[in-house]
Amino acid sequence: MSAIAHQPLPVVVLISGSGSNLQAIIDAIGAGLPAEIRAVFSNEPQAYGLTRAREAGIPAEIIDHRDYADRESFDRVLMARIDHYQPALIVLAGFMRILSEDFVNHYRGRMLNIHPSLLPRYQGLNTHQRVLDAGDATHGVSVHFVTPELDGGPVILQAEIPVHADDDAGQLADRIHQQEHLIYPLVIRWFAEGRLQLDDDTVRLDGKPVESLRYNSDTGDTG
Ligand code: GAR
């Protein structure tokens, strides 16, 4: 039996917080995901994800946005540091900064984000509470290519969860995180295997346009 060998995809991960998605990606690499995290950057000096990176032997750098006069100068420095590692993919994993258009365009087609809602619904912050306030029956998470429109880039894969009557925002966040830890490594695998592209504004998987792919965590199927 022969498997197609892939060079590990060089990846840089950007975080601001706990880094549980970073951990899921580190663990997936340990289990065979053909990627290599060359560096982790955080704009928050206290982010626990920095500890996770260092414990995994990954260079972890703090670039504190408060040290810069404006968004553009922060983004320029961040971009230069990222490019030093020559990544083929930038993974935003709970990176809580709006990025300038120049930054986003520089990485167009090679920057992913994960957002805790069924985009295009609930762009922005506090998505779990907003879902509860609206009385929605379902909630979810989306992985998308990053384009200049905030949380508006083409969606690659989503996972949906039911909202239970007694859920609070913390419970929803926990169950969303479980889904995130499954779908983010899967999408990164597609990219690493050369199966996933952004073609203008169209996401292609194995050359075919995809629209609203859903992940089923019971079966592991997407469709
Ligand atoms: C995740 O739930 C991610 O979807 C969200 O931040 C959390 C980070 O968790 N991202 C956004 O809200 C981006 N708009 P983590 O630090 O444990 O990976």
Coordinates of C-alpha atoms in Angstrom, one line a residue, residues 4-222:
I4 CA 1.0 10.0 -1.1
A5 CA 3.8 11.7 0.9
H6 CA 3.4 15.3 1.7
Q7 CA 6.1 17.8 2.8
P8 CA 4.8 19.2 6.1
L9 CA 3.0 22.5 5.4
P10 CA 4.8 25.4 7.1
V11 CA 2.2 27.1 9.3
V12 CA 2.2 30.2 11.6
V13 CA -0.6 30.4 14.2
L14 CA -1.9 33.7 15.7
I15 CA -3.6 33.7 19.1
S16 CA -4.8 36.0 21.8
G17 CA -6.0 33.7 24.5
S18 CA -6.2 30.1 25.8
G19 CA -5.1 28.5 22.6
S20 CA -7.2 25.4 22.8
N21 CA -7.5 25.4 19.0
L22 CA -3.7 25.7 18.8
Q23 CA -3.5 22.7 21.1
A24 CA -5.9 20.7 18.9
I25 CA -3.7 21.5 15.9
I26 CA -0.5 20.6 17.8
D27 CA -2.1 17.3 18.8
A28 CA -3.3 16.6 15.2
I29 CA 0.2 17.1 13.9
G30 CA 1.4 14.6 16.5
A31 CA -1.2 12.2 15.1
G32 CA -0.1 12.7 11.5
L33 CA -1.4 16.0 10.1
P34 CA 1.2 16.9 7.5
A35 CA 2.0 20.4 8.9
E36 CA 4.7 22.0 11.0
I37 CA 4.0 25.1 13.2
R38 CA 7.0 27.3 12.7
A39 CA 5.9 30.0 15.2
V40 CA 3.0 31.2 17.3
F41 CA 2.3 34.9 17.8
S42 CA 0.2 36.5 20.4
N43 CA -0.8 40.2 20.8
E44 CA -1.7 39.4 24.4
P45 CA 1.4 38.8 26.7
Q46 CA -0.6 36.7 29.1
A47 CA -2.2 34.4 26.6
Y48 CA -2.0 30.8 27.8
G49 CA -1.5 29.6 24.3
L50 CA 2.1 30.9 24.5
T51 CA 2.8 28.3 27.2
R52 CA 1.2 25.6 25.1
A53 CA 3.4 26.6 22.2
R54 CA 6.6 26.6 24.2
E55 CA 5.7 23.3 25.8
A56 CA 5.5 21.9 22.3
G57 CA 8.9 23.3 21.4
I58 CA 7.4 25.9 19.1
P59 CA 8.9 29.5 19.0
A60 CA 6.3 31.8 20.7
E61 CA 6.5 35.6 20.2
I62 CA 4.6 38.4 21.8
I63 CA 3.8 41.4 19.7
D64 CA 1.7 43.7 21.9
H65 CA -0.6 45.9 19.9
R66 CA -0.5 48.5 22.7
D67 CA 3.2 49.2 21.8
Y68 CA 2.2 50.6 18.4
A69 CA 0.7 53.9 17.5
D70 CA -1.9 52.5 15.1
R71 CA -3.2 49.4 13.6
E72 CA -1.2 49.7 10.4
S73 CA 2.2 49.9 12.2
F74 CA 1.3 46.9 14.4
D75 CA 0.2 44.9 11.4
R76 CA 3.4 45.8 9.4
V77 CA 5.6 44.5 12.3
L78 CA 3.5 41.4 12.7
M79 CA 3.6 40.7 8.9
A80 CA 7.4 41.1 8.9
R81 CA 7.8 38.7 11.8
I82 CA 5.4 36.2 10.3
D83 CA 7.2 36.3 6.9
H84 CA 10.5 35.6 8.6
Y85 CA 9.2 32.0 9.1
Q86 CA 8.1 31.7 5.5
P87 CA 4.7 30.1 6.2
A88 CA 2.5 28.7 3.5
L89 CA -0.6 29.1 5.7
I90 CA -1.6 31.5 8.5
V91 CA -4.0 30.2 11.0
L92 CA -6.0 32.6 13.1
A93 CA -7.0 30.7 16.3
G94 CA -8.8 33.0 18.6
F95 CA -6.8 36.0 17.4
M96 CA -9.0 38.9 18.6
R97 CA -7.7 41.7 16.4
I98 CA -9.2 43.3 13.4
L99 CA -6.5 43.2 10.6
S100 CA -5.8 45.9 8.1
E101 CA -6.6 45.4 4.5
D102 CA -3.0 45.4 3.5
F103 CA -2.3 42.6 5.9
V104 CA -5.3 40.5 4.8
N105 CA -4.5 41.0 1.1
H106 CA -0.9 40.0 1.7
Y107 CA -2.1 36.5 2.9
R108 CA -5.1 36.2 0.6
G109 CA -5.9 32.5 -0.1
R110 CA -3.5 31.4 2.6
M111 CA -5.1 32.7 5.8
L112 CA -7.8 30.8 7.7
N113 CA -10.0 31.9 10.6
I114 CA -12.4 30.1 12.9
H115 CA -15.4 31.9 14.1
P116 CA -17.9 30.7 16.7
S117 CA -21.1 31.1 14.7
L118 CA -22.9 29.8 11.6
L119 CA -21.6 32.6 9.4
P120 CA -23.0 34.8 7.9
R121 CA -25.0 34.9 11.1
Y122 CA -23.4 36.6 14.2
Q123 CA -20.3 38.2 12.9
G124 CA -18.3 39.9 15.6
L125 CA -18.2 39.3 19.4
N126 CA -20.3 37.5 22.1
T127 CA -21.8 35.1 19.6
H128 CA -23.0 32.5 22.3
Q129 CA -25.0 35.1 24.2
R130 CA -26.4 36.6 21.1
V131 CA -27.6 33.1 20.0
L132 CA -29.3 32.6 23.4
D133 CA -30.9 36.1 23.3
A134 CA -32.3 35.4 19.9
G135 CA -33.8 32.1 21.0
D136 CA -32.1 30.1 18.2
A137 CA -32.5 26.4 18.2
T138 CA -29.1 25.8 16.7
H139 CA -25.6 27.3 16.9
G140 CA -22.4 26.5 15.3
V141 CA -18.9 27.3 14.1
S142 CA -17.3 28.2 10.8
V143 CA -13.9 28.0 9.3
H144 CA -13.3 30.5 6.5
F145 CA -10.7 32.1 4.3
V146 CA -9.9 35.6 5.6
T147 CA -10.8 38.5 3.3
P148 CA -11.0 42.2 4.2
E149 CA -14.6 42.0 5.3
L150 CA -14.6 41.1 9.1
D151 CA -15.8 37.5 9.6
G152 CA -17.1 37.8 6.0
G153 CA -14.6 35.6 4.0
P154 CA -15.8 32.6 2.0
V155 CA -16.8 29.8 4.4
I156 CA -15.1 26.4 4.0
L157 CA -16.6 24.2 6.6
Q158 CA -19.2 24.5 9.4
A159 CA -20.4 22.4 12.3
E160 CA -23.8 22.8 13.9
I161 CA -24.9 22.0 17.5
P162 CA -28.3 22.1 19.1
V163 CA -29.1 24.8 21.7
H164 CA -30.7 23.2 24.8
A165 CA -33.3 25.0 26.9
D166 CA -31.0 25.2 29.9
D167 CA -27.8 26.2 28.1
D168 CA -25.8 29.2 29.2
A169 CA -23.2 31.0 27.2
G170 CA -20.4 29.0 28.9
Q171 CA -22.0 25.6 28.0
L172 CA -22.4 26.7 24.4
A173 CA -18.8 27.8 24.3
D174 CA -17.6 24.4 25.6
R175 CA -19.6 22.5 23.0
I176 CA -18.6 24.8 20.2
H177 CA -14.9 24.3 21.3
Q178 CA -15.3 20.5 20.9
Q179 CA -16.5 21.0 17.3
E180 CA -13.8 23.6 16.6
H181 CA -11.1 21.1 17.7
L182 CA -12.4 18.6 15.1
I183 CA -13.0 20.9 12.1
Y184 CA -10.0 23.2 12.2
P185 CA -7.4 20.4 11.9
L186 CA -9.5 18.8 9.2
V187 CA -9.5 22.0 7.1
I188 CA -5.8 22.5 7.7
R189 CA -5.3 18.9 6.4
W190 CA -7.2 19.7 3.2
F191 CA -5.0 22.7 2.7
A192 CA -1.8 20.8 3.5
E193 CA -2.7 18.1 1.0
G194 CA -3.2 20.7 -1.7
R195 CA -7.0 19.9 -1.9
L196 CA -8.3 23.3 -0.8
Q197 CA -8.0 26.6 -2.7
L198 CA -9.5 30.1 -2.7
D199 CA -10.2 30.9 -6.4
D200 CA -11.4 34.6 -6.5
D201 CA -14.2 34.3 -4.0
T202 CA -14.9 30.6 -4.6
V203 CA -13.7 27.9 -2.2
R204 CA -12.6 24.8 -4.1
L205 CA -12.1 21.4 -2.6
D206 CA -10.6 18.9 -5.0
G207 CA -11.3 21.4 -7.8
K208 CA -15.0 21.6 -7.1
P209 CA -16.7 24.7 -5.7
V210 CA -18.0 24.1 -2.1
E211 CA -20.8 25.9 -0.5
S212 CA -21.9 25.4 3.1
L213 CA -20.1 22.1 3.8
R214 CA -21.3 20.7 7.2
Y215 CA -19.3 18.4 9.4
N216 CA -21.1 15.6 11.3
S217 CA -19.1 14.9 14.4
D218 CA -21.0 11.6 15.0
T219 CA -19.8 10.1 11.7
G220 CA -16.9 12.4 10.8
D221 CA -18.5 13.0 7.4
T222 CA -18.7 16.3 5.6

